[in-house]
JSON list of C-alpha atoms and ligand atoms in Angstrom, two decimals:
[
{"chain": "X", "resi": 1, "resn": "MET", "atom": "CA", "xyz": [-76.68, -152.67, 113.25]},
{"chain": "X", "resi": 2, "resn": "ALA", "atom": "CA", "xyz": [-79.23, -154.60, 114.67]},
{"chain": "X", "resi": 3, "resn": "GLY", "atom": "CA", "xyz": [-83.10, -153.70, 114.62]},
{"chain": "X", "resi": 4, "resn": "ARG", "atom": "CA", "xyz": [-85.44, -153.89, 117.54]},
{"chain": "X", "resi": 5, "resn": "LEU", "atom": "CA", "xyz": [-88.15, -155.96, 118.01]},
{"chain": "X", "resi": 6, "resn": "ILE", "atom": "CA", "xyz": [-91.68, -154.33, 119.20]},
{"chain": "X", "resi": 7, "resn": "TYR", "atom": "CA", "xyz": [-94.00, -156.80, 121.16]},
{"chain": "X", "resi": 8, "resn": "LEU", "atom": "CA", "xyz": [-97.89, -155.35, 121.07]},
{"chain": "X", "resi": 9, "resn": "ILE", "atom": "CA", "xyz": [-99.62, -156.97, 123.40]},
{"chain": "X", "resi": 10, "resn": "GLY", "atom": "CA", "xyz": [-103.07, -156.70, 124.87]},
{"chain": "X", "resi": 11, "resn": "PRO", "atom": "CA", "xyz": [-105.91, -158.93, 126.04]},
{"chain": "X", "resi": 12, "resn": "SER", "atom": "CA", "xyz": [-108.70, -159.59, 122.63]},
{"chain": "X", "resi": 13, "resn": "GLY", "atom": "CA", "xyz": [-109.84, -156.96, 121.63]},
{"chain": "X", "resi": 14, "resn": "SER", "atom": "CA", "xyz": [-107.85, -154.18, 122.76]},
{"chain": "X", "resi": 15, "resn": "GLY", "atom": "CA", "xyz": [-106.98, -153.25, 119.35]},
{"chain": "X", "resi": 16, "resn": "LYS", "atom": "CA", "xyz": [-103.96, -154.49, 118.01]},
{"chain": "X", "resi": 17, "resn": "ASP", "atom": "CA", "xyz": [-104.08, -155.33, 114.69]},
{"chain": "X", "resi": 18, "resn": "THR", "atom": "CA", "xyz": [-106.53, -152.30, 114.15]},
{"chain": "X", "resi": 19, "resn": "LEU", "atom": "CA", "xyz": [-103.93, -150.30, 115.35]},
{"chain": "X", "resi": 20, "resn": "LEU", "atom": "CA", "xyz": [-100.92, -152.90, 113.14]},
{"chain": "X", "resi": 21, "resn": "ASP", "atom": "CA", "xyz": [-102.65, -151.82, 110.57]},
{"chain": "X", "resi": 22, "resn": "ALA", "atom": "CA", "xyz": [-103.49, -147.77, 110.64]},
{"chain": "X", "resi": 23, "resn": "ALA", "atom": "CA", "xyz": [-99.45, -148.27, 111.33]},
{"chain": "X", "resi": 24, "resn": "ARG", "atom": "CA", "xyz": [-98.29, -150.03, 107.98]},
{"chain": "X", "resi": 25, "resn": "GLU", "atom": "CA", "xyz": [-97.89, -147.37, 105.93]},
{"chain": "X", "resi": 26, "resn": "PRO", "atom": "CA", "xyz": [-95.79, -145.16, 108.83]},
{"chain": "X", "resi": 27, "resn": "MET", "atom": "CA", "xyz": [-93.99, -148.07, 110.12]},
{"chain": "X", "resi": 28, "resn": "ALA", "atom": "CA", "xyz": [-93.03, -148.15, 106.50]},
{"chain": "X", "resi": 29, "resn": "ALA", "atom": "CA", "xyz": [-92.17, -144.91, 105.97]},
{"chain": "X", "resi": 30, "resn": "ARG", "atom": "CA", "xyz": [-89.49, -145.06, 109.46]},
{"chain": "X", "resi": 31, "resn": "GLY", "atom": "CA", "xyz": [-88.22, -148.59, 107.45]},
{"chain": "X", "resi": 32, "resn": "CYS", "atom": "CA", "xyz": [-89.65, -150.57, 109.93]},
{"chain": "X", "resi": 33, "resn": "ARG", "atom": "CA", "xyz": [-91.05, -153.94, 109.47]},
{"chain": "X", "resi": 34, "resn": "ILE", "atom": "CA", "xyz": [-94.36, -155.96, 110.43]},
{"chain": "X", "resi": 35, "resn": "ALA", "atom": "CA", "xyz": [-94.40, -159.50, 110.97]},
{"chain": "X", "resi": 36, "resn": "ARG", "atom": "CA", "xyz": [-97.17, -161.84, 109.54]},
{"chain": "X", "resi": 37, "resn": "ARG", "atom": "CA", "xyz": [-98.36, -164.35, 111.73]},
{"chain": "X", "resi": 38, "resn": "VAL", "atom": "CA", "xyz": [-99.27, -167.31, 111.39]},
{"chain": "X", "resi": 39, "resn": "ILE", "atom": "CA", "xyz": [-102.60, -168.64, 112.69]},
{"chain": "X", "resi": 40, "resn": "THR", "atom": "CA", "xyz": [-104.75, -172.24, 113.52]},
{"chain": "X", "resi": 41, "resn": "ARG", "atom": "CA", "xyz": [-107.95, -169.62, 113.36]},
{"chain": "X", "resi": 42, "resn": "SER", "atom": "CA", "xyz": [-110.20, -170.18, 109.91]},
{"chain": "X", "resi": 43, "resn": "ALA", "atom": "CA", "xyz": [-109.02, -168.30, 106.90]},
{"chain": "X", "resi": 44, "resn": "GLU", "atom": "CA", "xyz": [-113.10, -167.19, 107.30]},
{"chain": "X", "resi": 45, "resn": "ALA", "atom": "CA", "xyz": [-112.50, -165.81, 110.94]},
{"chain": "X", "resi": 46, "resn": "LYS", "atom": "CA", "xyz": [-109.04, -164.72, 110.98]},
{"chain": "X", "resi": 47, "resn": "GLY", "atom": "CA", "xyz": [-110.09, -161.02, 111.03]},
{"chain": "X", "resi": 48, "resn": "GLU", "atom": "CA", "xyz": [-106.62, -159.82, 110.01]},
{"chain": "X", "resi": 49, "resn": "ALA", "atom": "CA", "xyz": [-103.46, -159.85, 108.09]},
{"chain": "X", "resi": 50, "resn": "ALA", "atom": "CA", "xyz": [-102.33, -163.84, 109.06]},
{"chain": "X", "resi": 51, "resn": "GLN", "atom": "CA", "xyz": [-101.20, -166.99, 107.33]},
{"chain": "X", "resi": 52, "resn": "ALA", "atom": "CA", "xyz": [-104.12, -169.22, 108.30]},
{"chain": "X", "resi": 53, "resn": "VAL", "atom": "CA", "xyz": [-103.05, -173.16, 108.11]},
{"chain": "X", "resi": 54, "resn": "SER", "atom": "CA", "xyz": [-104.17, -175.94, 109.86]},
{"chain": "X", "resi": 55, "resn": "ALA", "atom": "CA", "xyz": [-102.96, -177.36, 113.30]},
{"chain": "X", "resi": 56, "resn": "GLU", "atom": "CA", "xyz": [-101.32, -179.91, 111.54]},
{"chain": "X", "resi": 57, "resn": "ARG", "atom": "CA", "xyz": [-99.66, -178.06, 109.61]},
{"chain": "X", "resi": 58, "resn": "PHE", "atom": "CA", "xyz": [-98.83, -175.49, 112.33]},
{"chain": "X", "resi": 59, "resn": "LEU", "atom": "CA", "xyz": [-96.70, -178.57, 114.63]},
{"chain": "X", "resi": 60, "resn": "ALA", "atom": "CA", "xyz": [-95.15, -179.26, 111.65]},
{"chain": "X", "resi": 61, "resn": "MET", "atom": "CA", "xyz": [-94.25, -175.85, 110.59]},
{"chain": "X", "resi": 62, "resn": "GLN", "atom": "CA", "xyz": [-93.33, -175.36, 114.46]},
{"chain": "X", "resi": 63, "resn": "ALA", "atom": "CA", "xyz": [-90.99, -178.70, 114.33]},
{"chain": "X", "resi": 64, "resn": "GLN", "atom": "CA", "xyz": [-88.82, -177.39, 111.31]},
{"chain": "X", "resi": 65, "resn": "GLY", "atom": "CA", "xyz": [-88.15, -174.18, 113.20]},
{"chain": "X", "resi": 66, "resn": "ALA", "atom": "CA", "xyz": [-90.09, -172.22, 110.85]},
{"chain": "X", "resi": 67, "resn": "PHE", "atom": "CA", "xyz": [-91.35, -169.72, 114.24]},
{"chain": "X", "resi": 68, "resn": "ALA", "atom": "CA", "xyz": [-88.62, -166.96, 115.64]},
{"chain": "X", "resi": 69, "resn": "LEU", "atom": "CA", "xyz": [-91.48, -167.22, 118.93]},
{"chain": "X", "resi": 70, "resn": "SER", "atom": "CA", "xyz": [-94.95, -169.01, 118.86]},
{"chain": "X", "resi": 71, "resn": "TRP", "atom": "CA", "xyz": [-97.68, -170.07, 121.75]},
{"chain": "X", "resi": 72, "resn": "HIS", "atom": "CA", "xyz": [-100.91, -171.42, 122.14]},
{"chain": "X", "resi": 73, "resn": "ALA", "atom": "CA", "xyz": [-103.26, -169.32, 123.89]},
{"chain": "X", "resi": 74, "resn": "ASN", "atom": "CA", "xyz": [-107.39, -169.06, 123.25]},
{"chain": "X", "resi": 75, "resn": "GLY", "atom": "CA", "xyz": [-107.42, -172.71, 121.63]},
{"chain": "X", "resi": 76, "resn": "LEU", "atom": "CA", "xyz": [-105.05, -171.59, 119.19]},
{"chain": "X", "resi": 77, "resn": "HIS", "atom": "CA", "xyz": [-101.43, -171.90, 117.94]},
{"chain": "X", "resi": 78, "resn": "TYR", "atom": "CA", "xyz": [-99.96, -169.23, 117.22]},
{"chain": "X", "resi": 79, "resn": "GLY", "atom": "CA", "xyz": [-96.66, -168.52, 115.44]},
{"chain": "X", "resi": 80, "resn": "ILE", "atom": "CA", "xyz": [-94.29, -165.50, 114.53]},
{"chain": "X", "resi": 81, "resn": "PRO", "atom": "CA", "xyz": [-92.40, -166.48, 111.74]},
{"chain": "X", "resi": 82, "resn": "LYS", "atom": "CA", "xyz": [-88.79, -167.06, 111.66]},
{"chain": "X", "resi": 83, "resn": "GLU", "atom": "CA", "xyz": [-87.43, -164.51, 108.73]},
{"chain": "X", "resi": 84, "resn": "ILE", "atom": "CA", "xyz": [-87.93, -162.08, 111.57]},
{"chain": "X", "resi": 85, "resn": "ASP", "atom": "CA", "xyz": [-83.96, -163.15, 112.72]},
{"chain": "X", "resi": 86, "resn": "ALA", "atom": "CA", "xyz": [-83.25, -162.27, 109.17]},
{"chain": "X", "resi": 87, "resn": "TRP", "atom": "CA", "xyz": [-85.04, -158.28, 109.67]},
{"chain": "X", "resi": 88, "resn": "LEU", "atom": "CA", "xyz": [-83.60, -157.33, 112.55]},
{"chain": "X", "resi": 89, "resn": "ALA", "atom": "CA", "xyz": [-80.13, -158.95, 112.03]},
{"chain": "X", "resi": 90, "resn": "SER", "atom": "CA", "xyz": [-79.93, -156.64, 108.86]},
{"chain": "X", "resi": 91, "resn": "GLY", "atom": "CA", "xyz": [-81.17, -153.13, 110.71]},
{"chain": "X", "resi": 92, "resn": "TYR", "atom": "CA", "xyz": [-85.09, -153.30, 110.60]},
{"chain": "X", "resi": 93, "resn": "ASP", "atom": "CA", "xyz": [-87.48, -152.48, 113.12]},
{"chain": "X", "resi": 94, "resn": "VAL", "atom": "CA", "xyz": [-90.16, -155.21, 114.06]},
{"chain": "X", "resi": 95, "resn": "LEU", "atom": "CA", "xyz": [-92.90, -154.92, 114.81]},
{"chain": "X", "resi": 96, "resn": "VAL", "atom": "CA", "xyz": [-94.96, -157.58, 115.69]},
{"chain": "X", "resi": 97, "resn": "ASN", "atom": "CA", "xyz": [-99.03, -158.90, 117.20]},
{"chain": "X", "resi": 98, "resn": "GLY", "atom": "CA", "xyz": [-97.37, -160.85, 121.09]},
{"chain": "X", "resi": 99, "resn": "SER", "atom": "CA", "xyz": [-99.17, -162.64, 123.33]},
{"chain": "X", "resi": 100, "resn": "ARG", "atom": "CA", "xyz": [-98.75, -161.37, 126.88]},
{"chain": "X", "resi": 101, "resn": "GLY", "atom": "CA", "xyz": [-98.96, -165.48, 127.96]},
{"chain": "X", "resi": 102, "resn": "HIS", "atom": "CA", "xyz": [-95.44, -165.58, 126.51]},
{"chain": "X", "resi": 103, "resn": "GLN", "atom": "CA", "xyz": [-94.10, -162.51, 127.23]},
{"chain": "X", "resi": 104, "resn": "PRO", "atom": "CA", "xyz": [-91.23, -164.06, 129.20]},
{"chain": "X", "resi": 105, "resn": "GLN", "atom": "CA", "xyz": [-89.56, -165.82, 126.98]},
{"chain": "X", "resi": 106, "resn": "ALA", "atom": "CA", "xyz": [-89.53, -163.62, 123.66]},
{"chain": "X", "resi": 107, "resn": "ARG", "atom": "CA", "xyz": [-88.00, -161.46, 126.47]},
{"chain": "X", "resi": 108, "resn": "ALA", "atom": "CA", "xyz": [-85.45, -163.69, 127.40]},
{"chain": "X", "resi": 109, "resn": "ARG", "atom": "CA", "xyz": [-85.06, -164.22, 123.32]},
{"chain": "X", "resi": 110, "resn": "TYR", "atom": "CA", "xyz": [-84.62, -160.41, 122.21]},
{"chain": "X", "resi": 111, "resn": "PRO", "atom": "CA", "xyz": [-83.47, -158.78, 125.73]},
{"chain": "X", "resi": 112, "resn": "THR", "atom": "CA", "xyz": [-83.86, -155.40, 124.56]},
{"chain": "X", "resi": 113, "resn": "MET", "atom": "CA", "xyz": [-87.46, -155.25, 122.90]},
{"chain": "X", "resi": 114, "resn": "LEU", "atom": "CA", "xyz": [-89.96, -152.63, 123.40]},
{"chain": "X", "resi": 115, "resn": "ALA", "atom": "CA", "xyz": [-93.01, -154.12, 125.03]},
{"chain": "X", "resi": 116, "resn": "VAL", "atom": "CA", "xyz": [-95.93, -151.96, 123.86]},
{"chain": "X", "resi": 117, "resn": "VAL", "atom": "CA", "xyz": [-98.93, -152.43, 126.17]},
{"chain": "X", "resi": 118, "resn": "LEU", "atom": "CA", "xyz": [-102.66, -151.88, 124.48]},
{"chain": "X", "resi": 119, "resn": "THR", "atom": "CA", "xyz": [-104.86, -151.49, 127.66]},
{"chain": "X", "resi": 120, "resn": "VAL", "atom": "CA", "xyz": [-108.24, -151.08, 127.40]},
{"chain": "X", "resi": 121, "resn": "ASP", "atom": "CA", "xyz": [-111.31, -150.47, 130.20]},
{"chain": "X", "resi": 122, "resn": "GLN", "atom": "CA", "xyz": [-112.66, -153.81, 130.36]},
{"chain": "X", "resi": 123, "resn": "ALA", "atom": "CA", "xyz": [-116.57, -152.29, 129.97]},
{"chain": "X", "resi": 124, "resn": "VAL", "atom": "CA", "xyz": [-115.21, -151.11, 125.98]},
{"chain": "X", "resi": 125, "resn": "LEU", "atom": "CA", "xyz": [-113.47, -154.34, 125.89]},
{"chain": "X", "resi": 126, "resn": "ARG", "atom": "CA", "xyz": [-115.81, -156.04, 126.33]},
{"chain": "X", "resi": 127, "resn": "GLN", "atom": "CA", "xyz": [-118.03, -153.83, 124.02]},
{"chain": "X", "resi": 128, "resn": "ARG", "atom": "CA", "xyz": [-115.80, -154.16, 121.31]},
{"chain": "X", "resi": 129, "resn": "LEU", "atom": "CA", "xyz": [-116.04, -157.66, 121.63]},
{"chain": "X", "resi": 130, "resn": "LEU", "atom": "CA", "xyz": [-119.42, -158.14, 120.87]},
{"chain": "X", "resi": 131, "resn": "ALA", "atom": "CA", "xyz": [-119.31, -155.75, 118.17]},
{"chain": "X", "resi": 132, "resn": "ARG", "atom": "CA", "xyz": [-116.28, -157.35, 116.41]},
{"chain": "X", "resi": 133, "resn": "GLY", "atom": "CA", "xyz": [-118.87, -160.64, 116.32]},
{"chain": "X", "resi": 134, "resn": "ARG", "atom": "CA", "xyz": [-116.44, -162.61, 115.39]},
{"chain": "X", "resi": 135, "resn": "GLU", "atom": "CA", "xyz": [-116.37, -165.27, 118.42]},
{"chain": "X", "resi": 136, "resn": "PRO", "atom": "CA", "xyz": [-119.29, -166.88, 120.11]},
{"chain": "X", "resi": 137, "resn": "ALA", "atom": "CA", "xyz": [-120.59, -165.05, 123.91]},
{"chain": "X", "resi": 138, "resn": "GLU", "atom": "CA", "xyz": [-119.09, -167.82, 125.41]},
{"chain": "X", "resi": 139, "resn": "GLU", "atom": "CA", "xyz": [-115.51, -167.61, 124.49]},
{"chain": "X", "resi": 140, "resn": "ILE", "atom": "CA", "xyz": [-115.45, -163.77, 124.29]},
{"chain": "X", "resi": 141, "resn": "GLU", "atom": "CA", "xyz": [-116.35, -164.33, 128.56]},
{"chain": "X", "resi": 142, "resn": "GLN", "atom": "CA", "xyz": [-113.29, -166.67, 128.95]},
{"chain": "X", "resi": 143, "resn": "ARG", "atom": "CA", "xyz": [-111.01, -163.50, 126.72]},
{"chain": "X", "resi": 144, "resn": "LEU", "atom": "CA", "xyz": [-112.37, -161.26, 129.60]},
{"chain": "X", "resi": 145, "resn": "ARG", "atom": "CA", "xyz": [-111.18, -163.65, 132.25]},
{"chain": "X", "resi": 146, "resn": "ARG", "atom": "CA", "xyz": [-108.04, -164.58, 130.95]},
{"chain": "X", "resi": 147, "resn": "ASN", "atom": "CA", "xyz": [-107.63, -160.86, 130.82]},
{"chain": "X", "resi": 148, "resn": "ALA", "atom": "CA", "xyz": [-108.63, -160.49, 134.05]},
{"chain": "X", "resi": 149, "resn": "GLN", "atom": "CA", "xyz": [-106.26, -162.74, 135.53]},
{"chain": "X", "resi": 150, "resn": "PHE", "atom": "CA", "xyz": [-103.02, -161.01, 133.75]},
{"chain": "X", "resi": 151, "resn": "ALA", "atom": "CA", "xyz": [-104.55, -157.20, 134.27]},
{"chain": "X", "resi": 152, "resn": "THR", "atom": "CA", "xyz": [-101.93, -157.19, 138.17]},
{"chain": "X", "resi": 153, "resn": "ALA", "atom": "CA", "xyz": [-99.91, -160.59, 137.61]},
{"chain": "X", "resi": 154, "resn": "PHE", "atom": "CA", "xyz": [-98.17, -159.72, 134.35]},
{"chain": "X", "resi": 155, "resn": "GLN", "atom": "CA", "xyz": [-97.14, -156.17, 134.98]},
{"chain": "X", "resi": 156, "resn": "ALA", "atom": "CA", "xyz": [-94.64, -156.76, 137.66]},
{"chain": "X", "resi": 157, "resn": "ALA", "atom": "CA", "xyz": [-92.75, -160.05, 135.98]},
{"chain": "X", "resi": 158, "resn": "ASP", "atom": "CA", "xyz": [-91.87, -157.06, 133.28]},
{"chain": "X", "resi": 159, "resn": "PRO", "atom": "CA", "xyz": [-90.39, -153.12, 134.40]},
{"chain": "X", "resi": 160, "resn": "ALA", "atom": "CA", "xyz": [-89.62, -152.35, 131.31]},
{"chain": "X", "resi": 161, "resn": "LEU", "atom": "CA", "xyz": [-93.66, -152.05, 129.29]},
{"chain": "X", "resi": 162, "resn": "PHE", "atom": "CA", "xyz": [-95.00, -148.91, 127.46]},
{"chain": "X", "resi": 163, "resn": "LEU", "atom": "CA", "xyz": [-98.88, -149.09, 128.64]},
{"chain": "X", "resi": 164, "resn": "LEU", "atom": "CA", "xyz": [-100.52, -147.22, 125.47]},
{"chain": "X", "resi": 165, "resn": "ASP", "atom": "CA", "xyz": [-104.24, -147.07, 126.53]},
{"chain": "X", "resi": 166, "resn": "ASN", "atom": "CA", "xyz": [-106.50, -147.50, 123.41]},
{"chain": "X", "resi": 167, "resn": "SER", "atom": "CA", "xyz": [-109.81, -146.76, 124.97]},
{"chain": "X", "resi": 168, "resn": "GLY", "atom": "CA", "xyz": [-110.29, -143.45, 123.12]},
{"chain": "X", "resi": 169, "resn": "ALA", "atom": "CA", "xyz": [-109.46, -142.37, 119.07]},
{"chain": "X", "resi": 170, "resn": "LEU", "atom": "CA", "xyz": [-107.55, -144.84, 117.43]},
{"chain": "X", "resi": 171, "resn": "GLN", "atom": "CA", "xyz": [-105.21, -141.81, 115.67]},
{"chain": "X", "resi": 172, "resn": "GLN", "atom": "CA", "xyz": [-104.41, -140.65, 118.86]},
{"chain": "X", "resi": 173, "resn": "THR", "atom": "CA", "xyz": [-103.35, -144.44, 120.26]},
{"chain": "X", "resi": 174, "resn": "LEU", "atom": "CA", "xyz": [-101.33, -144.61, 116.70]},
{"chain": "X", "resi": 175, "resn": "ALA", "atom": "CA", "xyz": [-99.73, -141.05, 116.61]},
{"chain": "X", "resi": 176, "resn": "ARG", "atom": "CA", "xyz": [-98.47, -142.34, 120.29]},
{"chain": "X", "resi": 177, "resn": "LEU", "atom": "CA", "xyz": [-97.09, -145.10, 119.16]},
{"chain": "X", "resi": 178, "resn": "LEU", "atom": "CA", "xyz": [-95.48, -144.08, 117.03]},
{"chain": "X", "resi": 179, "resn": "GLN", "atom": "CA", "xyz": [-94.09, -141.04, 118.98]},
{"chain": "X", "resi": 180, "resn": "CYS", "atom": "CA", "xyz": [-92.67, -144.05, 121.48]},
{"chain": "X", "resi": 181, "resn": "ILE", "atom": "CA", "xyz": [-91.14, -145.99, 118.62]},
{"chain": "X", "resi": 182, "resn": "ASP", "atom": "CA", "xyz": [-89.42, -143.02, 117.81]},
{"chain": "X", "resi": 183, "resn": "ARG", "atom": "CA", "xyz": [-88.45, -141.80, 121.16]},
{"chain": "X", "resi": 184, "resn": "ALA", "atom": "CA", "xyz": [-86.85, -145.13, 121.57]},
{"chain": "X", "resi": 185, "resn": "ARG", "atom": "CA", "xyz": [-84.93, -145.17, 118.00]},
{"chain": "X", "resi": 186, "resn": "ALA", "atom": "CA", "xyz": [-83.30, -142.14, 119.13]},
{"chain": "X", "resi": 187, "resn": "CYS", "atom": "CA", "xyz": [-81.98, -143.48, 122.16]},
{"chain": "X", "resi": 188, "resn": "ALA", "atom": "CA", "xyz": [-81.07, -146.82, 120.91]},
{"chain": "P", "resi": 201, "resn": "ADP", "atom": "N1", "xyz": [-109.30, -147.20, 118.79]},
{"chain": "P", "resi": 201, "resn": "ADP", "atom": "C1", "xyz": [-110.68, -147.83, 118.93]},
{"chain": "P", "resi": 201, "resn": "ADP", "atom": "N2", "xyz": [-112.01, -146.72, 119.25]},
{"chain": "P", "resi": 201, "resn": "ADP", "atom": "C2", "xyz": [-112.86, -148.39, 118.57]},
{"chain": "P", "resi": 201, "resn": "ADP", "atom": "N3", "xyz": [-113.18, -149.05, 118.29]},
{"chain": "P", "resi": 201, "resn": "ADP", "atom": "C3", "xyz": [-111.62, -149.67, 117.81]},
{"chain": "P", "resi": 201, "resn": "ADP", "atom": "C4", "xyz": [-110.45, -149.24, 118.90]},
{"chain": "P", "resi": 201, "resn": "ADP", "atom": "N4", "xyz": [-109.28, -149.94, 118.71]},
{"chain": "P", "resi": 201, "resn": "ADP", "atom": "C5", "xyz": [-110.25, -151.60, 117.75]},
{"chain": "P", "resi": 201, "resn": "ADP", "atom": "N5", "xyz": [-111.56, -150.80, 117.48]},
{"chain": "P", "resi": 201, "resn": "ADP", "atom": "C6", "xyz": [-112.14, -152.09, 116.70]},
{"chain": "P", "resi": 201, "resn": "ADP", "atom": "O1", "xyz": [-112.41, -152.81, 118.82]},
{"chain": "P", "resi": 201, "resn": "ADP", "atom": "C7", "xyz": [-112.58, -153.90, 118.31]},
{"chain": "P", "resi": 201, "resn": "ADP", "atom": "C8", "xyz": [-111.25, -154.92, 118.15]},
{"chain": "P", "resi": 201, "resn": "ADP", "atom": "O2", "xyz": [-110.19, -154.08, 117.32]},
{"chain": "P", "resi": 201, "resn": "ADP", "atom": "P1", "xyz": [-109.03, -155.88, 117.35]},
{"chain": "P", "resi": 201, "resn": "ADP", "atom": "O3", "xyz": [-108.01, -154.74, 116.09]},
{"chain": "P", "resi": 201, "resn": "ADP", "atom": "O4", "xyz": [-109.47, -156.95, 116.57]},
{"chain": "P", "resi": 201, "resn": "ADP", "atom": "O5", "xyz": [-108.29, -156.56, 118.58]},
{"chain": "P", "resi": 201, "resn": "ADP", "atom": "P2", "xyz": [-107.31, -157.36, 119.18]},
{"chain": "P", "resi": 201, "resn": "ADP", "atom": "O6", "xyz": [-106.33, -157.35, 117.94]},
{"chain": "P", "resi": 201, "resn": "ADP", "atom": "O7", "xyz": [-106.37, -157.09, 120.15]},
{"chain": "P", "resi": 201, "resn": "ADP", "atom": "O8", "xyz": [-107.94, -158.57, 119.14]},
{"chain": "P", "resi": 201, "resn": "ADP", "atom": "C9", "xyz": [-112.25, -154.35, 116.87]},
{"chain": "P", "resi": 201, "resn": "ADP", "atom": "O9", "xyz": [-113.87, -154.12, 116.18]},
{"chain": "P", "resi": 201, "resn": "ADP", "atom": "C10", "xyz": [-111.97, -152.50, 116.16]},
{"chain": "P", "resi": 201, "resn": "ADP", "atom": "O10", "xyz": [-112.45, -152.25, 114.86]},
{"chain": "P", "resi": 202, "resn": "PRP", "atom": "O1", "xyz": [-101.73, -164.13, 126.20]},
{"chain": "P", "resi": 202, "resn": "PRP", "atom": "P1", "xyz": [-102.06, -163.11, 125.80]},
{"chain": "P", "resi": 202, "resn": "PRP", "atom": "O2", "xyz": [-101.76, -161.93, 125.73]},
{"chain": "P", "resi": 202, "resn": "PRP", "atom": "O3", "xyz": [-103.61, -163.37, 126.08]},
{"chain": "P", "resi": 202, "resn": "PRP", "atom": "O4", "xyz": [-102.91, -163.06, 124.04]},
{"chain": "P", "resi": 202, "resn": "PRP", "atom": "C1", "xyz": [-102.75, -164.44, 124.02]},
{"chain": "P", "resi": 202, "resn": "PRP", "atom": "C2", "xyz": [-103.61, -164.42, 122.28]},
{"chain": "P", "resi": 202, "resn": "PRP", "atom": "O5", "xyz": [-104.40, -163.63, 122.07]},
{"chain": "P", "resi": 202, "resn": "PRP", "atom": "C3", "xyz": [-105.08, -163.04, 121.37]},
{"chain": "P", "resi": 202, "resn": "PRP", "atom": "O6", "xyz": [-105.08, -162.46, 119.76]},
{"chain": "P", "resi": 202, "resn": "PRP", "atom": "P2", "xyz": [-106.28, -163.29, 120.11]},
{"chain": "P", "resi": 202, "resn": "PRP", "atom": "O7", "xyz": [-106.64, -164.83, 119.82]},
{"chain": "P", "resi": 202, "resn": "PRP", "atom": "O8", "xyz": [-107.35, -163.07, 120.31]},
{"chain": "P", "resi": 202, "resn": "PRP", "atom": "O9", "xyz": [-106.61, -162.68, 118.23]},
{"chain": "P", "resi": 202, "resn": "PRP", "atom": "P3", "xyz": [-106.71, -161.18, 118.53]},
{"chain": "P", "resi": 202, "resn": "PRP", "atom": "O10", "xyz": [-105.39, -160.42, 118.92]},
{"chain": "P", "resi": 202, "resn": "PRP", "atom": "O11", "xyz": [-106.87, -160.86, 116.65]},
{"chain": "P", "resi": 202, "resn": "PRP", "atom": "O12", "xyz": [-107.71, -160.49, 119.09]},
{"chain": "P", "resi": 202, "resn": "PRP", "atom": "C4", "xyz": [-103.01, -162.84, 120.77]},
{"chain": "P", "resi": 202, "resn": "PRP", "atom": "O13", "xyz": [-103.09, -161.75, 119.74]},
{"chain": "P", "resi": 202, "resn": "PRP", "atom": "C5", "xyz": [-102.68, -163.98, 121.61]},
{"chain": "P", "resi": 202, "resn": "PRP", "atom": "O14", "xyz": [-101.55, -163.84, 120.62]}
]
C-alpha cells in the first residue's frame, strides 16, 4: 500500500525544523521517513539538515526533474527530492517541511496528504525569529508580514488541515504530532 505525505507547514520561526529534528527517532520507529530539502541558502546559514546549492545548480536540478515539489519564497529556492515518490510507492509515510504558498500544488499532486499547520502567537514568533538570529532584522520583518498575509486567507483554501500549536513546550507539540500521525494511519 502507498504511504502518505505529511506536509508540515507554518510560518518561518514557528519551529518546523526543530520539530522535524525531534521527530526523527519516533518517526523512524514508525517506519516513516523525513525528506531532506535542497535550498539555495548558504551552508553556514541553513540551520537545518538541508542540502545547500547555488541558484544555478538548483535550476539545473529542477530542469532535470530532480524535485517532487519545489517553490520560491523569502528570496530562496526550495526543493523536495524526487526520491520521496519511490518511498511513498514502497509504503513509507514521508514527512516534509513544506510551504503554505505551495500548498495547492502539493495537494493537487498528493491528494491524500495530511497537512499539518504549526501555529505560534505572533509575539512569540517575533521573539523566536530574533533569538534564532539567522536573518537580519529587515528579513525577519518580511517574514512576519508574509505570515500576517497567510493567517486568514490560506486556511479557507484547504479545510483538510490539522492545526498544531507550538507556542508552548516542544515535547507537547511532538506528542500531538505523533498522535495525529498515528490516528491518520489508523484511518488509512
Ligand atoms: N516549542 C518551542 N519552544 C521554544 N523555542 C522553540 C520551540 N520550537 C522552536 N523553537 C525555537 O524557535 C526558533 C525557530 O525554530 P525553527 O525550527 O528554526 O523554525 P522554522 O523551521 O519553522 O523556521 C529556533 O531558535 C528554535 O530553537
Ligand atoms: O509559503 P510559506 O509557508 O511562507 O513558506 C515559505 C518557505 O519559508 C519557510 O522556509 P524558511 O526559509 O523560513 O526556512 P525555515 O523553515 O528553516 O525557517 C518554509 O519552510 C518554506 O520553505
